[in-house]
mmCIF file of C-alpha atoms in Angstrom:
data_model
loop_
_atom_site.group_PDB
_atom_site.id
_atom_site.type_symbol
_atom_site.label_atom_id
_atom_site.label_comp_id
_atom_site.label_asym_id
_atom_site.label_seq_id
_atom_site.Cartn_x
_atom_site.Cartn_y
_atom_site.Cartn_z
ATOM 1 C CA UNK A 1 -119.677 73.540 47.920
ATOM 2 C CA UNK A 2 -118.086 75.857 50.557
ATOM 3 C CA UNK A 3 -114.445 75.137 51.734
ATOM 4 C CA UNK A 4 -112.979 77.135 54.509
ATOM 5 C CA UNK A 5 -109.727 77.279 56.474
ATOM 6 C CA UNK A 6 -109.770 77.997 60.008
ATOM 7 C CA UNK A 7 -107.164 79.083 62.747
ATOM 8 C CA UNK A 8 -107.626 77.856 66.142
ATOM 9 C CA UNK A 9 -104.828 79.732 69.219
ATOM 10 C CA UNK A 10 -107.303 80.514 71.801
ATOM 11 C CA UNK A 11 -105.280 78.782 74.349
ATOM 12 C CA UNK A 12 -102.421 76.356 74.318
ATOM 13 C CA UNK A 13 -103.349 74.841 70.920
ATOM 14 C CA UNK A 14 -102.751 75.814 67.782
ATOM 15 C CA UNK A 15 -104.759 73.934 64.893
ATOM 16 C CA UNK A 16 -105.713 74.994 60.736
ATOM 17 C CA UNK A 17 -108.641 72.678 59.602
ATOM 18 C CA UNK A 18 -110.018 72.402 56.184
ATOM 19 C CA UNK A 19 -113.687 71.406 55.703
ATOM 20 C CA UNK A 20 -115.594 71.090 52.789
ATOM 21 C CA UNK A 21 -119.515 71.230 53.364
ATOM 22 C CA UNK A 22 -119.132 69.790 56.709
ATOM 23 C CA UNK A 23 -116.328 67.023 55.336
ATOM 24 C CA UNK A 24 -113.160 67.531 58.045
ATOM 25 C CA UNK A 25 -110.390 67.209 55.116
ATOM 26 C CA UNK A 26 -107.621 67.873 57.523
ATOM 27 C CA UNK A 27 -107.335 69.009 61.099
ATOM 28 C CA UNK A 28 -103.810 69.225 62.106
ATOM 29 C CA UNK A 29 -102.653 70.958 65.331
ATOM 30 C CA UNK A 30 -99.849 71.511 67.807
ATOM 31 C CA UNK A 31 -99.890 72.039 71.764
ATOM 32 C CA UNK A 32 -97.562 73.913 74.063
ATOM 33 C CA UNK A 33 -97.184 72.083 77.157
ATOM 34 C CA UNK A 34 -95.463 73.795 80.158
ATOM 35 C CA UNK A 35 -93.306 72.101 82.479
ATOM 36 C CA UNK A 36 -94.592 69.868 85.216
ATOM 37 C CA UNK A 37 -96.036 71.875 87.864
ATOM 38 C CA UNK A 38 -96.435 75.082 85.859
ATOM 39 C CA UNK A 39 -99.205 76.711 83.568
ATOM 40 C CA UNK A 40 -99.004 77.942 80.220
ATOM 41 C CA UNK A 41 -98.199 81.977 80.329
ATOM 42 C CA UNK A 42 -99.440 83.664 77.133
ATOM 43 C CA UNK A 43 -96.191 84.908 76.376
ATOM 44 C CA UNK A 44 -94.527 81.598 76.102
ATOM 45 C CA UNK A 45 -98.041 80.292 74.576
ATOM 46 C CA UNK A 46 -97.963 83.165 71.640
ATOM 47 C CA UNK A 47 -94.338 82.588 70.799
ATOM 48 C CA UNK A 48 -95.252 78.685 70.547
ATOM 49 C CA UNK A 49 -97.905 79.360 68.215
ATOM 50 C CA UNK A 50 -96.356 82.161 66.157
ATOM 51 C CA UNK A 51 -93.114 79.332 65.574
ATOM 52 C CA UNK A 52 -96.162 76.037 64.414
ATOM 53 C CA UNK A 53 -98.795 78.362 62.259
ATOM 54 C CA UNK A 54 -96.986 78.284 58.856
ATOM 55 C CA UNK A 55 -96.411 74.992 58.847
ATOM 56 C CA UNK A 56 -99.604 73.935 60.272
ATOM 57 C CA UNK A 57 -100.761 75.783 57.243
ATOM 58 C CA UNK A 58 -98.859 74.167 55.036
ATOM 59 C CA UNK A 59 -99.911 70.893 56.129
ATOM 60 C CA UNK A 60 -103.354 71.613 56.395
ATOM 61 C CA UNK A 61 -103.733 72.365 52.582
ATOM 62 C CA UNK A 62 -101.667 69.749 51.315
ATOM 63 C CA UNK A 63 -103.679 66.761 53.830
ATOM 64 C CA UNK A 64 -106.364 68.182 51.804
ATOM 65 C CA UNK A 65 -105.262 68.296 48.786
ATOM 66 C CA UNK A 66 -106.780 71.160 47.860
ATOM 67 C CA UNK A 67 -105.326 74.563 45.898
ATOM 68 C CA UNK A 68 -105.874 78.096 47.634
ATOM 69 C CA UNK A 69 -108.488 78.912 44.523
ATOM 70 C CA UNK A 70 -110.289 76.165 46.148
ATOM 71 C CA UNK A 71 -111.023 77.982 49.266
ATOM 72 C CA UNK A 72 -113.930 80.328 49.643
ATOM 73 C CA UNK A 73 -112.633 81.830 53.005
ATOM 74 C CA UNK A 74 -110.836 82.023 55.872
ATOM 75 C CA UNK A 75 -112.086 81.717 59.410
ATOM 76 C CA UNK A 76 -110.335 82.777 62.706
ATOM 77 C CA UNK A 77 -110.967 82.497 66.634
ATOM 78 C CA UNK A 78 -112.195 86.209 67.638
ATOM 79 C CA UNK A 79 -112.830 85.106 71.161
ATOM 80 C CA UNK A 80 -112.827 83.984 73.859
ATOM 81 C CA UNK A 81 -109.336 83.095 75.101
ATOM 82 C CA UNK A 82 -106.060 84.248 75.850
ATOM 83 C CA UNK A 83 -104.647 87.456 74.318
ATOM 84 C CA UNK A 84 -101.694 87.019 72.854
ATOM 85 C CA UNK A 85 -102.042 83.634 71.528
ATOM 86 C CA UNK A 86 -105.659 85.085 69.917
ATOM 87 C CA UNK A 87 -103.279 87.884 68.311
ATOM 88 C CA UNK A 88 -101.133 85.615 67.134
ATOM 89 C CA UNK A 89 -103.807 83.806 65.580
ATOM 90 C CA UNK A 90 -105.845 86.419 64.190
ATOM 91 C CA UNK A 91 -102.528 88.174 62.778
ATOM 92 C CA UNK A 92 -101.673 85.133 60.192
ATOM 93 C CA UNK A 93 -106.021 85.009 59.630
ATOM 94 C CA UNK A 94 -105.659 88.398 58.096
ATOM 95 C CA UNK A 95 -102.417 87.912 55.962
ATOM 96 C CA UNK A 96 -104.096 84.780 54.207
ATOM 97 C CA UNK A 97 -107.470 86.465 53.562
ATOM 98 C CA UNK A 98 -105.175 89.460 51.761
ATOM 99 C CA UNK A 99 -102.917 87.360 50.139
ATOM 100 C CA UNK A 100 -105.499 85.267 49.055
ATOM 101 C CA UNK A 101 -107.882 87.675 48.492
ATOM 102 C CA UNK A 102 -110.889 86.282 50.493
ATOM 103 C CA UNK A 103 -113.501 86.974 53.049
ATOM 104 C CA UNK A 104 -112.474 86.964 56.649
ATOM 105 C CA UNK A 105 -114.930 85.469 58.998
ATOM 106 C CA UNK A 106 -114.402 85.859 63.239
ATOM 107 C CA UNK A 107 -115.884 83.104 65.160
ATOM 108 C CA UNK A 108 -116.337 82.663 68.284
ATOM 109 C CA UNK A 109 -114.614 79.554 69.882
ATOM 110 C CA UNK A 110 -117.648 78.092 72.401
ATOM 111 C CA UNK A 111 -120.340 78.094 69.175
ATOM 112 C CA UNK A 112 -117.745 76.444 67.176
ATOM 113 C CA UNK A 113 -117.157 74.120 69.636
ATOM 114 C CA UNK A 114 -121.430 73.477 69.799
ATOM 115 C CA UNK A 115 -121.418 73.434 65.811
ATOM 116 C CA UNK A 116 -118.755 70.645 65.446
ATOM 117 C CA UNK A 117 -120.202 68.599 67.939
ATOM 118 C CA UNK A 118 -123.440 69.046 66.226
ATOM 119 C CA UNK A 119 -121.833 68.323 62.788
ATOM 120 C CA UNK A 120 -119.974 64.869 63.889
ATOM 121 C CA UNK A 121 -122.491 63.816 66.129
ATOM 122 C CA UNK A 122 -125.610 64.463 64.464
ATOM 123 C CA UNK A 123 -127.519 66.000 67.379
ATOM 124 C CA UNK A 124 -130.737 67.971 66.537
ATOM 125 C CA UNK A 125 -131.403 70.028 68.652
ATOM 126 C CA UNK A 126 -129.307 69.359 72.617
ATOM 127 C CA UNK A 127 -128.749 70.795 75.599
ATOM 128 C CA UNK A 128 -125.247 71.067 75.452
ATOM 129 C CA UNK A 129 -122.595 71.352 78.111
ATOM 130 C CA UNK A 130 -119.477 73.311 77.478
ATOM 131 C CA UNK A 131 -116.254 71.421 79.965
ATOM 132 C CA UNK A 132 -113.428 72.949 79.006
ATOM 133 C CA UNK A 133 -109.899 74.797 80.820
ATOM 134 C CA UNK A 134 -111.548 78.593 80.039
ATOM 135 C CA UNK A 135 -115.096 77.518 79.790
ATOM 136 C CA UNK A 136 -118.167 75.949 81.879
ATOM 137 C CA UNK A 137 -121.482 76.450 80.261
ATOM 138 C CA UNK A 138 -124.778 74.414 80.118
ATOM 139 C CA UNK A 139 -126.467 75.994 76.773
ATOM 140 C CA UNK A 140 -129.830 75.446 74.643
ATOM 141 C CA UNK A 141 -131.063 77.302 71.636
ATOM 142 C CA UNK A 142 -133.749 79.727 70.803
ATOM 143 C CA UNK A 143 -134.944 81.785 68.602
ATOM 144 C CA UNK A 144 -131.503 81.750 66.855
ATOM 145 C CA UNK A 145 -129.139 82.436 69.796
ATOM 146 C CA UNK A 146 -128.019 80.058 72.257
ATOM 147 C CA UNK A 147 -129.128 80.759 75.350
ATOM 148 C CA UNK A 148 -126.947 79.965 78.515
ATOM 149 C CA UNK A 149 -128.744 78.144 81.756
ATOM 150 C CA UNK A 150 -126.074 77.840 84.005
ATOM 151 C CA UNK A 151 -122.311 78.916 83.972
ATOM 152 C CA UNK A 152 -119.386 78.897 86.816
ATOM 153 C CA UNK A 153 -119.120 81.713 88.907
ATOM 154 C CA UNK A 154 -115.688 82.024 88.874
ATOM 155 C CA UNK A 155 -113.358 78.974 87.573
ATOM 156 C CA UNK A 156 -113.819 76.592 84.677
ATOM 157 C CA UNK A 157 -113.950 73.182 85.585
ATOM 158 C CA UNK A 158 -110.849 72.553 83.272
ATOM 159 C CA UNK A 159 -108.916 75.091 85.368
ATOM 160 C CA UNK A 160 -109.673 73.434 88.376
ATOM 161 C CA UNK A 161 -108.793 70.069 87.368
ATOM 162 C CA UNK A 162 -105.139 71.730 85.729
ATOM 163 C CA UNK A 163 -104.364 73.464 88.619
ATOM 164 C CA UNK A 164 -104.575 70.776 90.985
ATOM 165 C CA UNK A 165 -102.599 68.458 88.763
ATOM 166 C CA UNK A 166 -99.459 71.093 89.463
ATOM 167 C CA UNK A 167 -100.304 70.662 93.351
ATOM 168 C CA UNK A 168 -99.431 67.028 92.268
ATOM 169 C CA UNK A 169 -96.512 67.531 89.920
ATOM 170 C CA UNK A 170 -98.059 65.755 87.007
ATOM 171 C CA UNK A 171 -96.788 65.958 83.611
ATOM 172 C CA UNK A 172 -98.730 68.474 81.251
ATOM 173 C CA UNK A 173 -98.131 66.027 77.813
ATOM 174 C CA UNK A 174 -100.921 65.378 76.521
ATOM 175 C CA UNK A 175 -102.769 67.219 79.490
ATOM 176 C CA UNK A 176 -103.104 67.493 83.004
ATOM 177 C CA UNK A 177 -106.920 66.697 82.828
ATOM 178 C CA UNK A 178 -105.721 63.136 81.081
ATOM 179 C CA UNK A 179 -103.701 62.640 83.652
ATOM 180 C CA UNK A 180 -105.977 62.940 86.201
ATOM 181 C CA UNK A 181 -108.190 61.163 84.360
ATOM 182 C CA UNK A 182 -105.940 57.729 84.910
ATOM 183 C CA UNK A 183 -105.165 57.953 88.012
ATOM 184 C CA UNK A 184 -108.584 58.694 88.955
ATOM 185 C CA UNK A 185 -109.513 55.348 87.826
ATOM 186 C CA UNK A 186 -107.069 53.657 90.471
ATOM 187 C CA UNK A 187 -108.904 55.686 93.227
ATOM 188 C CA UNK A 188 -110.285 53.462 95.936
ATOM 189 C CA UNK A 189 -111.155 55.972 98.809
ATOM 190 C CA UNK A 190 -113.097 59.167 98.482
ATOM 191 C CA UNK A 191 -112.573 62.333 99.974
ATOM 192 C CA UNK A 192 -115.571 64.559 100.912
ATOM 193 C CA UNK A 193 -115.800 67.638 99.371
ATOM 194 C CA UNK A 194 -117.248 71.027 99.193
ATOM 195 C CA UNK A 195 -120.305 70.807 96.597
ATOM 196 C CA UNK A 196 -121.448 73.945 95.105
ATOM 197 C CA UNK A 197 -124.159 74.339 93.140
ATOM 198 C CA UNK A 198 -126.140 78.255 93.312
ATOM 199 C CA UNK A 199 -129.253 77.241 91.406
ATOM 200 C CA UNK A 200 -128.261 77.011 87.646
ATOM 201 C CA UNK A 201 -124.388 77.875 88.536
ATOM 202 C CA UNK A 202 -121.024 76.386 89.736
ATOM 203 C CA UNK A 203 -118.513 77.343 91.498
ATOM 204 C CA UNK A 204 -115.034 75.282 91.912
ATOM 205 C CA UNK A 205 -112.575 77.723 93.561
ATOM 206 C CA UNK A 206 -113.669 76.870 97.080
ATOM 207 C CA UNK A 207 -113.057 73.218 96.057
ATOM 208 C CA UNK A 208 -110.196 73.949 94.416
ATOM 209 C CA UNK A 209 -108.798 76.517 97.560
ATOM 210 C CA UNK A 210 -109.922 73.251 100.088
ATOM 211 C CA UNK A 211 -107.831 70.374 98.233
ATOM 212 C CA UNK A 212 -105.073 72.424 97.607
ATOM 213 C CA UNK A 213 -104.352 73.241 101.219
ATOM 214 C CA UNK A 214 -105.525 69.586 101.980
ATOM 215 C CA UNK A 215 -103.533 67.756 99.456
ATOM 216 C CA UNK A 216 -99.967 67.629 101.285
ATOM 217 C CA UNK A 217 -101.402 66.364 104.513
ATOM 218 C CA UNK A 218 -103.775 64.119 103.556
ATOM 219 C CA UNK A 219 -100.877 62.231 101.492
ATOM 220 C CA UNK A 220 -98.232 62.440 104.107
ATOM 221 C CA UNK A 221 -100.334 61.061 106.141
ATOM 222 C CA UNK A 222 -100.653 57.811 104.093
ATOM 223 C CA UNK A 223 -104.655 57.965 104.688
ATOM 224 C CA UNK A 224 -105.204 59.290 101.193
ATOM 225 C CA UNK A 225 -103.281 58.861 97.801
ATOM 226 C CA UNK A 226 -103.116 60.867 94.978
ATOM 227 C CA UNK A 227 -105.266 58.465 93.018
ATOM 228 C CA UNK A 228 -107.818 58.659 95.984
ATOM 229 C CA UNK A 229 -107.690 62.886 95.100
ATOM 230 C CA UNK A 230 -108.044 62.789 91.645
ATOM 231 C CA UNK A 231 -110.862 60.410 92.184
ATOM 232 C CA UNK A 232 -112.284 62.318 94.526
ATOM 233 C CA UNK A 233 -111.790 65.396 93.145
ATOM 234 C CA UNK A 234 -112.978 64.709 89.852
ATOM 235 C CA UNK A 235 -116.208 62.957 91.198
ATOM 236 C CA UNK A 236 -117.204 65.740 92.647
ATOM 237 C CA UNK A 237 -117.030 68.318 90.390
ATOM 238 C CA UNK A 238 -118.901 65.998 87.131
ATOM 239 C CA UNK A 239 -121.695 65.329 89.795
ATOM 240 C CA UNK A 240 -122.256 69.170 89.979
ATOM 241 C CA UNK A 241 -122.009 69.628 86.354
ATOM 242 C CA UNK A 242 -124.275 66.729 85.943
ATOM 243 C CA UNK A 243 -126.924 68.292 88.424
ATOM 244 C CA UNK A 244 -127.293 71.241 86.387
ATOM 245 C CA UNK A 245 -127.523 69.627 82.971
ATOM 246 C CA UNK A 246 -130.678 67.348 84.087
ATOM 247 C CA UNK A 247 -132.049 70.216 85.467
ATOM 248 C CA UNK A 248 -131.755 72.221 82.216
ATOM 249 C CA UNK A 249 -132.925 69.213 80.065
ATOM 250 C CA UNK A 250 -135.962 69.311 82.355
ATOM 251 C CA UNK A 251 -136.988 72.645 81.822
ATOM 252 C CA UNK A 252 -136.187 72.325 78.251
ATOM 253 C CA UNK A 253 -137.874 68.710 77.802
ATOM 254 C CA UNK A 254 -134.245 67.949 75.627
ATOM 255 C CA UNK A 255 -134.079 64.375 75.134
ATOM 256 C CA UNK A 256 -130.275 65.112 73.607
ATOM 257 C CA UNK A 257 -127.611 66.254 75.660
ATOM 258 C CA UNK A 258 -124.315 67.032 73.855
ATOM 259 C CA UNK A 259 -120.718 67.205 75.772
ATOM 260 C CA UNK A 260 -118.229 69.491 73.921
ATOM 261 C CA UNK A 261 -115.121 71.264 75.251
ATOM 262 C CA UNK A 262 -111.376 69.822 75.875
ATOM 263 C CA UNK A 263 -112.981 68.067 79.143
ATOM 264 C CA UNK A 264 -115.647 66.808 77.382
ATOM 265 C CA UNK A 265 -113.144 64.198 76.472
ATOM 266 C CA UNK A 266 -113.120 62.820 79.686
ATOM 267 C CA UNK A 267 -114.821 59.251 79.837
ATOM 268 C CA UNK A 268 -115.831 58.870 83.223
ATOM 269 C CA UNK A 269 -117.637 62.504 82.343
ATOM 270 C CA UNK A 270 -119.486 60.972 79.595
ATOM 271 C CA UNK A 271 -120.382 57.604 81.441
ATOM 272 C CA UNK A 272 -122.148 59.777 83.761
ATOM 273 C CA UNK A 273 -123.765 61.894 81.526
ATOM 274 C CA UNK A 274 -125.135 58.847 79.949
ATOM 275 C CA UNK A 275 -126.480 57.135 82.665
ATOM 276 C CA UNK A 276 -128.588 60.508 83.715
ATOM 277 C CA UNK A 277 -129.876 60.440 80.084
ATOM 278 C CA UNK A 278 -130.909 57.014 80.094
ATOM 279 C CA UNK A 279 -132.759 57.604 83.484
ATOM 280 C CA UNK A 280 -134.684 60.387 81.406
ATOM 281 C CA UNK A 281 -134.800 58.185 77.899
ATOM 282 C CA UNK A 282 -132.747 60.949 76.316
ATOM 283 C CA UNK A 283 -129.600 60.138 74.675
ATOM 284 C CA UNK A 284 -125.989 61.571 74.941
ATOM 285 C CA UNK A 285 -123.951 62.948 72.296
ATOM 286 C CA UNK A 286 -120.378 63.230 72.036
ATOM 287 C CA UNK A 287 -116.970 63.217 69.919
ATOM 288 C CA UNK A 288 -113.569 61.677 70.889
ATOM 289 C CA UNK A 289 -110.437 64.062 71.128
ATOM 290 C CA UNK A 290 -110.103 65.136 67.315
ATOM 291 C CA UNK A 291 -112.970 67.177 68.206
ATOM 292 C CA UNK A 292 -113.533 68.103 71.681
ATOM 293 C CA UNK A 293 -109.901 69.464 72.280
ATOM 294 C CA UNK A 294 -109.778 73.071 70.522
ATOM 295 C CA UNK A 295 -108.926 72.351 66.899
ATOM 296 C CA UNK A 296 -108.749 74.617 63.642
ATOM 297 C CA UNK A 297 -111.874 72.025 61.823
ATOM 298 C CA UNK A 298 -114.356 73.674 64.287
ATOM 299 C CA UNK A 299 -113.424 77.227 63.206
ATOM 300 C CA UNK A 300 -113.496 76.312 59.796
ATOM 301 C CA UNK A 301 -116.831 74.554 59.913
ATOM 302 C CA UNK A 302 -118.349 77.387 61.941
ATOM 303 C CA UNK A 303 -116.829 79.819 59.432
ATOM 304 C CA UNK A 304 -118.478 78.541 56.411
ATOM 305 C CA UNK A 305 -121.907 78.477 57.790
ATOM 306 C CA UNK A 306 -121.274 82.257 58.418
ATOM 307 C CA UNK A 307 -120.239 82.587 55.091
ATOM 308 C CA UNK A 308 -122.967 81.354 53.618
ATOM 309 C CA UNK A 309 -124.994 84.088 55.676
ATOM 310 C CA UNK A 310 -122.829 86.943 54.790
ATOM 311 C CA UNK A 311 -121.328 87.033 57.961
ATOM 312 C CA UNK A 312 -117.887 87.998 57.088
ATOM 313 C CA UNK A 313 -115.552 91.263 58.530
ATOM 314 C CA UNK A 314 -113.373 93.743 56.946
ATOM 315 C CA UNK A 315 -109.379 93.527 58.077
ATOM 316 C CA UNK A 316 -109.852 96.860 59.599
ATOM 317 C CA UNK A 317 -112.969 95.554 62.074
ATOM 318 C CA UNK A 318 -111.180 92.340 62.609
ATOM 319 C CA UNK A 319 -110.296 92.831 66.365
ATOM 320 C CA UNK A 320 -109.982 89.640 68.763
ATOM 321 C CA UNK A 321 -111.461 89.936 72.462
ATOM 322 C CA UNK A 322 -110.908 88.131 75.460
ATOM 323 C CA UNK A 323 -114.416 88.389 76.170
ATOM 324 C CA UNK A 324 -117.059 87.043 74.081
ATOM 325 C CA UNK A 325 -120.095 85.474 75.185
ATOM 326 C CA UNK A 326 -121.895 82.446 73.610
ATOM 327 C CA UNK A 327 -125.243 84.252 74.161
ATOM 328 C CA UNK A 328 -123.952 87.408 71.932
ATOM 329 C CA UNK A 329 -123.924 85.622 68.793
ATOM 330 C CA UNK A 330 -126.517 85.724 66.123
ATOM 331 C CA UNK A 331 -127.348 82.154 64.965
ATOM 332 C CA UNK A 332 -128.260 83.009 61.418
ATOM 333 C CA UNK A 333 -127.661 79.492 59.811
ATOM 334 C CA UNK A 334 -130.403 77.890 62.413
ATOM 335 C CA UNK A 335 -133.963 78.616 62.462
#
C-alpha cells in the first residue's frame, strides 16, 4: 500500500490530500478570494497560502488518521501556475520530505487533474477536456504521453468567464465562475457573439474584448440584463469547447469523454457534454467540486503512481515552473 501527501498552490487554492492506493483519506483546502471586482495578485495569493499550509497539514494527517511513518512520500505541484504561490508550495514540499526523510515527487497539475478524474470516475481510456481559470485543453493518450488536440490560443476559458464577472461586480466567494453559473440560469435573451474556433483551437479574448466594451451599454439600455450576459456569454464559449471535443472523439473513435478542471464543475457544461455523447453513444465522465476544483488529493494520487515508477527528485532539482506542458510528461504508470 502506497500513501502519499500532496500540496496543491498553483493558483488561489491551497489544499494537502492524503490517499492511500487511490482511497482520498482527506482532502482539505483553503481559497483566497479577492475583493469583488478584482483578481487574485500572486503576492497577496502566496502570502494567503504561506499563512493556511501548516495547518492544512495538520489537518490533513489527523482526518486521516494516519502517523508520518505511514507515509511513503510527499508530492508537490511543479507546474503549471502562478509563481509565487507554486514557491510557496513547493518550499513547505521540501521541508516535509527532509524532515521526514522521504522521496519528493513534482507533478504536474493538468495530469493530476486527468488522473483523479480517472481514479473517481472510473474512465478507461477518455478524451478528456481540461476547463479550468489557467487551462483549456482537449487531451487523449498514446503511447504513454497524453497528447493534446486542441488548446486556446491565448485565454483559458476560466479566465474569461472571471474576468467578466469583475465587469459585473460579482462576488469572488466561492467563485466568480459559480456565480455566473446562477445567474446564467435566469437568462432569457441571448446575445450574439463572436465564435472562434481555428480548427482544433479556441480563442476567447476577442469574446472577452467584445462583451466587455458591450456590457455597460447593453444594460443601461434595459435591452439586456446581466443574467441575459452570463447566459449568453457562457453559451457561447461551452458550444466552442464542445465543437472541439466531438471532433477529437471522432478522430479518436473515444466513446468516453472526461471533464476535469475548476470549470469542469459547471453543470450546464456537463449537460452539454452529455447530450453530444449520447448523440455519439459515448458516455461522459465527471466529478463534483471535491475534485474538479484544484485540490491537494490529486497531487497526492498522481504522486504515488510516480512513486511506484521511481519517479521521484532530489531537493536540489526540485525547481517549480510556470510552464509545463501536459504533453511533456512521461506516462510511466499507463501502458
Amino acid at each position: 500500500m502506497v500513501v502519499s501527501i500532496g500540496l496543491e498552490g498553483s493558483a488561489n487554492k491551497i489544499g494537502v490530500g492524503i490517499v492511500r492506493d487511490g482511497e482520498v483519506l482527506s482532502n482539505p483546502r483553503r481559497t483566497y478570494c479577492a475583493p469583488p471586482g478584482h483578481g487574485f495578485l500572486p503576492r497577496h495569493t502566496a502570502q494567503h497560502h504561506r499563512q493556511h499550509v501548516i495547518d492544512l497539514v495538520a489537518k490533513a494527517i489527523q482526518e486521516a488518521n494516519v502517523a508520518v511513518s505511514d507515509i511513503d512520500c510527499v508530492s508537490y505541484t511543479k507546474g503549471p501556475g502562478m509563481g509565487a504561490p507554486l514557491v510557496s508550495t513547493a518550499v513547505v514540499a521540501r521541508t516535509l520530505a527532509q524532515l521526514w526523510n522521504k522521496p519528493l515527487m513534482p507533478v504536474n497539475h493538468c495530469i493530476a487533474h486527468i488522473e483523479m478524474g480517472r481514479q473517481v470516475t472510473g474512465a478507461d481510456n477518455p478524451t478528456v477536456l481540461y476547463v479550468s481559470g489557467g487551462n483549456t485543453q482537449v487531451i487523449s493518450y498514446l503511447n504513454q504521453r497524453y497528447c493534446i488536440f486542441g488548446e486556446t490560443l491565448d485565454i483559458a476559458v476560466g479566465n474569461c468567464l472571471d474576468r467578466f464577472a469583475r465587469v459585473l461586480k460579482l462576488s469572488n466567494e466561492p467563485c466568480p465562475g459559480y456565480n455566473i453559473e446562477q445567474l446564467a440560469k435566469k437568462g432569457k435573451k441571448f446575445l450574439s457573439l463572436p465564435y472562434s474556433v481555428k480548427g482544433m483551437d479556441v480563442s476567447f479574448s476577442g469574446i472577452l474584448s467584445y462583451i466587455e466594451g458591450s456590457a455597460q451599454k447593453l444594460l443601461d439600455s434595459g435591452e439586456y440584463t446581466p443574467e441575459d450576459l452570463c447566459y449568453s456569454l457562457q453559451e457561447t464559449v461551452f458550444a466552442m469547447l464542445v465543437e472541439i471535443t466531438e471532433r477529437a472523439m471522432a478522430h479518436t473513435q473515444s466513446n468516453q469523454v472526461l471533464v476535469v478542471g475548476g470549470v469542469g464543475c459547471n453543470l450546464r457544461l456537463q449537460e452539454m457534454l452529455s447530450l453530444m455523447a449520447e448523440d455519439r453513444g459515448a458516455t461522459l465522465c465527471a466529478t463534483d467540486d471535491r475534485y474538479c476544483i484544484d485540490n491537494g488529493a490529486m497531487i497526492a494520487h498522481t504522486g504515488a503512481l510516480m512513486y511506484q515508477h521511481n519517479m521521484s527528485t532530489p531537493v536540489e532539482t526540485s525547481a517549480i515552473t510556470q510552464r509545463f506542458r501536459t504533453d511533456a510528461v512521461h506516462i510511466a504508470w499507463r501502458d
